[in-house]
Short mmCIF file of C-alpha atoms and ligand atoms in Angstrom, two decimals:
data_model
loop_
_atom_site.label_atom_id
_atom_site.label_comp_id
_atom_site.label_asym_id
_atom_site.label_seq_id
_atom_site.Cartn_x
_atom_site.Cartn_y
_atom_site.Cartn_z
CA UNK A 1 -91.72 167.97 -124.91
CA UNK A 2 -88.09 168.55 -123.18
CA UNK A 3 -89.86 170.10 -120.36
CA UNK A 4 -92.18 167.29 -119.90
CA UNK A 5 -89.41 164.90 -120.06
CA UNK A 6 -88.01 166.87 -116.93
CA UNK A 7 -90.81 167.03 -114.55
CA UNK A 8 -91.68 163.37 -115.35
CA UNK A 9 -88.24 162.06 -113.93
CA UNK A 10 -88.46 164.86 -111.03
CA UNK A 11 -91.12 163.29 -110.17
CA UNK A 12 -89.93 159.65 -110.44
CA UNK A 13 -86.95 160.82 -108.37
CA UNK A 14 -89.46 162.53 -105.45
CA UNK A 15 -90.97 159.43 -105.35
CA UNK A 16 -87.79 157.66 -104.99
CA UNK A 17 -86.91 159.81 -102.51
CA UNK A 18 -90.13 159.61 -100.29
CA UNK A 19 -89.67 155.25 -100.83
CA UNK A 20 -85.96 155.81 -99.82
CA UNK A 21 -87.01 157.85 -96.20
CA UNK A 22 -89.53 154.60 -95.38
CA UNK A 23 -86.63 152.30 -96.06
CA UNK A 24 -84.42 154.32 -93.95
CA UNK A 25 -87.18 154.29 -91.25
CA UNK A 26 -87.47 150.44 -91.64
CA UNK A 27 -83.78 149.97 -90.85
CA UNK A 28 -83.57 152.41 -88.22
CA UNK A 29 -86.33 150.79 -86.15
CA UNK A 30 -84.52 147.54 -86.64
CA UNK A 31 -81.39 149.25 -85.94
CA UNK A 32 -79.49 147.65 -88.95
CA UNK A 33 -77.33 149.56 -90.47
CA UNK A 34 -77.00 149.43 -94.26
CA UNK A 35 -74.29 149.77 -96.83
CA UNK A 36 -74.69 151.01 -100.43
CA UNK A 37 -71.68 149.29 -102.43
CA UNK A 38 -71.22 151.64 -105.52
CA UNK A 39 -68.33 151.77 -107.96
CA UNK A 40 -67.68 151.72 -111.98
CA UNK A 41 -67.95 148.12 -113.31
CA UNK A 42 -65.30 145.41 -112.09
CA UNK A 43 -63.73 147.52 -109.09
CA UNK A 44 -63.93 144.33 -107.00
CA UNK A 45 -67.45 145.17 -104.73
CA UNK A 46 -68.39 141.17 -104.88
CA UNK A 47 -64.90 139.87 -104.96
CA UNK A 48 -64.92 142.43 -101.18
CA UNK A 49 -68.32 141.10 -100.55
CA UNK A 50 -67.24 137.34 -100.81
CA UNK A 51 -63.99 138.38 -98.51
CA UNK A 52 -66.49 140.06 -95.62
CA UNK A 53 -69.05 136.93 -95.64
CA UNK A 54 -65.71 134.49 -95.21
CA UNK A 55 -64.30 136.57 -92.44
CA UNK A 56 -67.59 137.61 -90.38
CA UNK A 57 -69.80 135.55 -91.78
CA UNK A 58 -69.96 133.26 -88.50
CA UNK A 59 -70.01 136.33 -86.16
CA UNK A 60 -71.85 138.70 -87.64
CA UNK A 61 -75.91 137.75 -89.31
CA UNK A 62 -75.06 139.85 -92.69
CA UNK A 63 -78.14 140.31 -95.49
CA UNK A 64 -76.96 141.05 -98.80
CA UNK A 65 -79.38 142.60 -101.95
CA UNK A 66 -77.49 142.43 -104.86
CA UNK A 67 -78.23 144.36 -107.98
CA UNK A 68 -77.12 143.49 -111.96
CA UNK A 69 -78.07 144.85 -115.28
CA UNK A 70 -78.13 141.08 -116.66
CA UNK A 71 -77.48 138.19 -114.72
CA UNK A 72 -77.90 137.18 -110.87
CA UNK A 73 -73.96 136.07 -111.08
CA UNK A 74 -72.67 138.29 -107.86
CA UNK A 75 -75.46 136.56 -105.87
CA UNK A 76 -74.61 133.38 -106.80
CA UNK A 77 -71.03 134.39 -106.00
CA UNK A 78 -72.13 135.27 -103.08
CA UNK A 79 -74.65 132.86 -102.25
CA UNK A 80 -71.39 130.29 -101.86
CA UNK A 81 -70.37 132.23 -98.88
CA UNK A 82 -73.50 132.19 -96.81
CA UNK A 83 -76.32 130.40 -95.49
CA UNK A 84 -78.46 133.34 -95.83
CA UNK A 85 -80.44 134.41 -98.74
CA UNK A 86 -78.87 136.67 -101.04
CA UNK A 87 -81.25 138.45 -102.78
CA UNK A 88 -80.91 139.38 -106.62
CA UNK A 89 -82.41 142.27 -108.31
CA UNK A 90 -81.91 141.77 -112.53
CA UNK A 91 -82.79 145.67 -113.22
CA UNK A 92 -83.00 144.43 -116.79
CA UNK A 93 -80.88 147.53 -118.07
CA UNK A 94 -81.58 149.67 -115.57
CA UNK A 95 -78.28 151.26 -114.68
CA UNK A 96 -78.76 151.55 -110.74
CA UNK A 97 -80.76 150.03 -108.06
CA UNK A 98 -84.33 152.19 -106.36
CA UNK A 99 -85.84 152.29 -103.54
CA UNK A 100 -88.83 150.47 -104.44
CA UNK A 101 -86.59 147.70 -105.37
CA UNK A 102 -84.79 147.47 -102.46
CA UNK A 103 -88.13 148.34 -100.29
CA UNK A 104 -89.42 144.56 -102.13
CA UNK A 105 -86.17 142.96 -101.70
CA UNK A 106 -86.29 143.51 -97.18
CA UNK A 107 -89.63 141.82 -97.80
CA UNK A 108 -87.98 138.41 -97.85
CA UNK A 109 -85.04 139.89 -95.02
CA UNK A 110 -86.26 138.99 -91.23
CA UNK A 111 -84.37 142.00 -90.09
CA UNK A 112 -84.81 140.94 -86.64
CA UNK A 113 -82.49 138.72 -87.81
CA UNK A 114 -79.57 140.75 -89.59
CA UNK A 115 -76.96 142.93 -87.94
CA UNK A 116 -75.80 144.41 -91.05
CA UNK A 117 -77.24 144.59 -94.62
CA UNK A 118 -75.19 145.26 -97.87
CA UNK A 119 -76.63 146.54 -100.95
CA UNK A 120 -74.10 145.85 -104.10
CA UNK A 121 -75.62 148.35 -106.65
CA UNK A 122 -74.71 148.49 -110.21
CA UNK A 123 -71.23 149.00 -111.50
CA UNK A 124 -71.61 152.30 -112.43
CA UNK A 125 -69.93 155.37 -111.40
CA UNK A 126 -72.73 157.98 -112.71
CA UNK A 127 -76.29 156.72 -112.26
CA UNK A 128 -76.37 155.38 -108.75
CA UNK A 129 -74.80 158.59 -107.18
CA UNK A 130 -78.36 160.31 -106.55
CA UNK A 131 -80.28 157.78 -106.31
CA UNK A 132 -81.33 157.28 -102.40
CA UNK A 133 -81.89 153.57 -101.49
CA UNK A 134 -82.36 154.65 -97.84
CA UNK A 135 -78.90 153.42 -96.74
CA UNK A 136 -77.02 154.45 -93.78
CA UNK A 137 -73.83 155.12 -96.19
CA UNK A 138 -72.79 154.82 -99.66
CA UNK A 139 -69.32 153.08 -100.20
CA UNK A 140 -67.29 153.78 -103.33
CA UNK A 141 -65.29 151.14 -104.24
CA UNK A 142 -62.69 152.17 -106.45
CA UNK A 143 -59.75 150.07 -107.62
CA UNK A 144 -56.02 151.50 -108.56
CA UNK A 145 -56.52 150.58 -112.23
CA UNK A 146 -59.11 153.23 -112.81
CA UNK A 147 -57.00 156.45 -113.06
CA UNK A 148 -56.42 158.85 -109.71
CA UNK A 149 -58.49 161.55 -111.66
CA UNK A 150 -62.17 159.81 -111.24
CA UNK A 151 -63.06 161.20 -108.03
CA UNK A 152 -62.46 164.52 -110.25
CA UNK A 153 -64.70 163.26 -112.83
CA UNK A 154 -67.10 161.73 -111.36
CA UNK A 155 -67.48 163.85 -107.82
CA UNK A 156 -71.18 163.12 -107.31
CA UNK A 157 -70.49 159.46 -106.39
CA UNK A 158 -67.74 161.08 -104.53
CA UNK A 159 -69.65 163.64 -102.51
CA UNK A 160 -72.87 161.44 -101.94
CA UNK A 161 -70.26 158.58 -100.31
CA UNK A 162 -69.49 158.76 -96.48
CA UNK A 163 -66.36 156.21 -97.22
CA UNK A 164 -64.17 155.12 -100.32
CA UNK A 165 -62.38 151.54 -100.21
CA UNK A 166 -59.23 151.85 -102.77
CA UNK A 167 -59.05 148.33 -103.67
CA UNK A 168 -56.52 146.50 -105.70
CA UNK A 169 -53.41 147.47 -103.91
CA UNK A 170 -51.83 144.45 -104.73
CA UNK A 171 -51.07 145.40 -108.51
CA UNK A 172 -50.04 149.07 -106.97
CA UNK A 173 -46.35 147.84 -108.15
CA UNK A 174 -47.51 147.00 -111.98
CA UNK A 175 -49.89 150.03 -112.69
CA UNK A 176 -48.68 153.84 -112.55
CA UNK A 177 -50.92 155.02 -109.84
CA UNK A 178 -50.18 157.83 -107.30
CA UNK A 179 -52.36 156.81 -104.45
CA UNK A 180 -52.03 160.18 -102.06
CA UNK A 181 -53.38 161.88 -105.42
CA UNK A 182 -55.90 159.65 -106.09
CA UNK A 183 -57.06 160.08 -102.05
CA UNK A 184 -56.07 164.35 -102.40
CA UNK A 185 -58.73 164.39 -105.43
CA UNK A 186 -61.28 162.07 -103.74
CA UNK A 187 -60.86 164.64 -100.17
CA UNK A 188 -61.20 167.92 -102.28
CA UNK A 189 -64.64 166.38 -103.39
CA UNK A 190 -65.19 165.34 -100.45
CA UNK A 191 -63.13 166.44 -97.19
CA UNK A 192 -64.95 163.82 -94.94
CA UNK A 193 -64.10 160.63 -96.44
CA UNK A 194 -63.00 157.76 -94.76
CA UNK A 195 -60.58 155.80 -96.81
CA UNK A 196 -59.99 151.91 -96.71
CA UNK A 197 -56.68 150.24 -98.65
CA UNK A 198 -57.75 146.89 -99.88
CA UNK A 199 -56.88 144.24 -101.82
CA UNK A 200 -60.01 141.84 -101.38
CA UNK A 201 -57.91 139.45 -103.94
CA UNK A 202 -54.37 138.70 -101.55
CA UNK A 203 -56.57 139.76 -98.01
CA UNK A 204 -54.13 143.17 -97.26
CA UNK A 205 -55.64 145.83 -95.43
CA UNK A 206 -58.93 143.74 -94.98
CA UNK A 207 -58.70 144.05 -91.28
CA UNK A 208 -59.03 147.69 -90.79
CA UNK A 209 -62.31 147.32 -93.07
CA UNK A 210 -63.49 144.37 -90.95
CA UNK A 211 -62.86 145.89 -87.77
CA UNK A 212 -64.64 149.13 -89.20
CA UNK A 213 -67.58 146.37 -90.31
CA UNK A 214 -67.60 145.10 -86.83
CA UNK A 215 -68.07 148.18 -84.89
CA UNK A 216 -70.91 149.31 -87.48
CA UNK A 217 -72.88 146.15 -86.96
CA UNK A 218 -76.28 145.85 -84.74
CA UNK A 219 -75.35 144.37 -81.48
CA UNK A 220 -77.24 140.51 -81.46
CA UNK A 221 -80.12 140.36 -79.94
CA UNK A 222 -80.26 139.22 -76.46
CA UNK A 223 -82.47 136.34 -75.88
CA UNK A 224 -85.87 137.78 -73.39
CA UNK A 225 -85.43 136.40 -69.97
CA UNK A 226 -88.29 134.01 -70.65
CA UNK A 227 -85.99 132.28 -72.97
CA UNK A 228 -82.79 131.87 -70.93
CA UNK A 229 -82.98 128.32 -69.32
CA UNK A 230 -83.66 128.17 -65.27
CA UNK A 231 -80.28 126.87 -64.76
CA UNK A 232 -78.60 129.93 -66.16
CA UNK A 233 -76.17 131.43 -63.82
CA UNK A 234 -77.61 135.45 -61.70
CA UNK A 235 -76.27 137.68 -64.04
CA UNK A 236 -74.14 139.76 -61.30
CA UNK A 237 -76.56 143.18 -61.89
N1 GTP B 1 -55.78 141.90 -108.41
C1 GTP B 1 -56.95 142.12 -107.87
N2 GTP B 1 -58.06 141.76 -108.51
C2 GTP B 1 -59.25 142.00 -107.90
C3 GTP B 1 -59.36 142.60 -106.63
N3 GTP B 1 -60.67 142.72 -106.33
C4 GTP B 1 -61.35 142.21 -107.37
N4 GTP B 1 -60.50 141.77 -108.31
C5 GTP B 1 -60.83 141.15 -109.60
O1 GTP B 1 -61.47 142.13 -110.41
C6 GTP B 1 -62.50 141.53 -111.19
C7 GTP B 1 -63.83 142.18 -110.89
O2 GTP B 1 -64.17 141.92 -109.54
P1 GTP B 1 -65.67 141.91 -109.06
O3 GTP B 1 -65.66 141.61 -107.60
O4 GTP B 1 -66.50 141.05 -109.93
O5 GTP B 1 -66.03 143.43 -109.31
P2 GTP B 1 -67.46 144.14 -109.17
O6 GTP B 1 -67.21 145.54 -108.73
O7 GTP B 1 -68.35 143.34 -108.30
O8 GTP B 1 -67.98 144.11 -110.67
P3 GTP B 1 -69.48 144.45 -111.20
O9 GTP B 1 -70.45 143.86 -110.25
O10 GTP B 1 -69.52 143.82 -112.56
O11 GTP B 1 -69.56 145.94 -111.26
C8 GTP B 1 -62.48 140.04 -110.85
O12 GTP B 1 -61.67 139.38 -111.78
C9 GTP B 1 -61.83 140.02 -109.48
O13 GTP B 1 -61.21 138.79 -109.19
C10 GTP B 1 -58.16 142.95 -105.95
O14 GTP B 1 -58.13 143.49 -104.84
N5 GTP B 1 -56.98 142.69 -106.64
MG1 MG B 2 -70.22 142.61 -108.66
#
């Protein structure tokens, strides 16, 4: 019976895995680049989210899936920050997002449309670490309240995640929390993180993250020369 058990969810993860590569191809032909929000439960991912659509939202065509156990609350959080659709996924206890759900959820994304694409997975620091959504990067969000010793015990979310964001600097001088060992435990996981210092509640250290955000983005689209009025001016090539 234990056996069984085994091969069933090997199997359930292969197939994740094969959904996750035709996601991944998806994006890629569109060129959007996509970012996998993970972190334990209340690190601040849609309180960052909310930050990003204020500052870029007007520069930068952003498409956000959003995934909860219970609830669509982050999209409608989110939903107050953009024109675009924000698209819930209720797992309905599932403790991380698939492919397959995010594979339904870019049916309703015109990607021709989108320079960037977030995913906000599940707060959880365990179940989405090996699951593959077919994002260019996983982002761990994890906030200065949590203890520097998670990356320790939690390294697969650690090692699966290109960059961390340390959010919630601004109560750095009201918690006991050594940030160079929090970031020395994350880089012995992992020695190619990228780190980010946030507070997504007073705005400090946003701009490195938005400037990072900025260069990541698809370029926009440039309109076909069938579409550029007569009276445009030679472009000088
Ligand atoms: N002081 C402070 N509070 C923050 C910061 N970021 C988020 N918060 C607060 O932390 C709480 C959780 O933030 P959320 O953005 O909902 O966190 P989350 O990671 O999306 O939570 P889940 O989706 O439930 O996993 C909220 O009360 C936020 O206002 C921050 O940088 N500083
Ligand atoms: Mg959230």
């Amino acid at each position: 019976m234990a056996v069984r058990t085994i091969e069933v969810r090997e199997r359930v993860m292969a197939r994740n895995d094969e959904l996750a590569e035709e996601v991944r191809r998806r994006l890629q032909r569109a060129g959007v680049p996509a970012f996998n929000l993970v972190s334990s439960p209340g690190s601040g991912k849609t309180l960052l989210l909310e930050r990003t659509l204020e500052r870029l939202g007007r520069e930068i065509a952003m498409a956000v899936i959003t995934g909860d156990v219970q609830t669509q609350n982050d999209a409608d959080r989110l939903a107050r920050h953009t024109d675009r659709l924000v698209q819930a996924v209720v797992t309905h206890g599932a403790c991380h997002l698939d492919a397959s759900q995010i594979s339904r959820a870019l049916e309703a994304i015109d990607l021709h449309a989108t320079q960037l694409l977030f995913v906000e997975n599940v707060g959880n620091l365990v179940c989405p670490a090996n699951w593959d959504l077919g994002e260019t990067a996983k982002i761990v969000v994890f906030s200065v309240t949590e203890g520097e010793d998670k990356p320790l015990k939690y390294p697969a979310m650690f090692r699966n995640a290109g960059y961390a964001v340390l959010n919630k600097i601004d109560l750095l001088p009201h918690v006991s929390f050594d940030l160079d060992l929090a970031m020395a435990n994350a880089l012995a996981i992992n020695p190619a993180l990228r780190f980010f210092k946030t507070s997504a509640r007073t705005g400090a250290g946003l701009e490195e993250w938005i400037e990072f955000l900025r260069s990541s983005a698809r370029p926009p689209a440039i309109a076909s020369p069938s579409l550029i009025p007569s009276s445009s001016p030679v472009p000088p090539w």
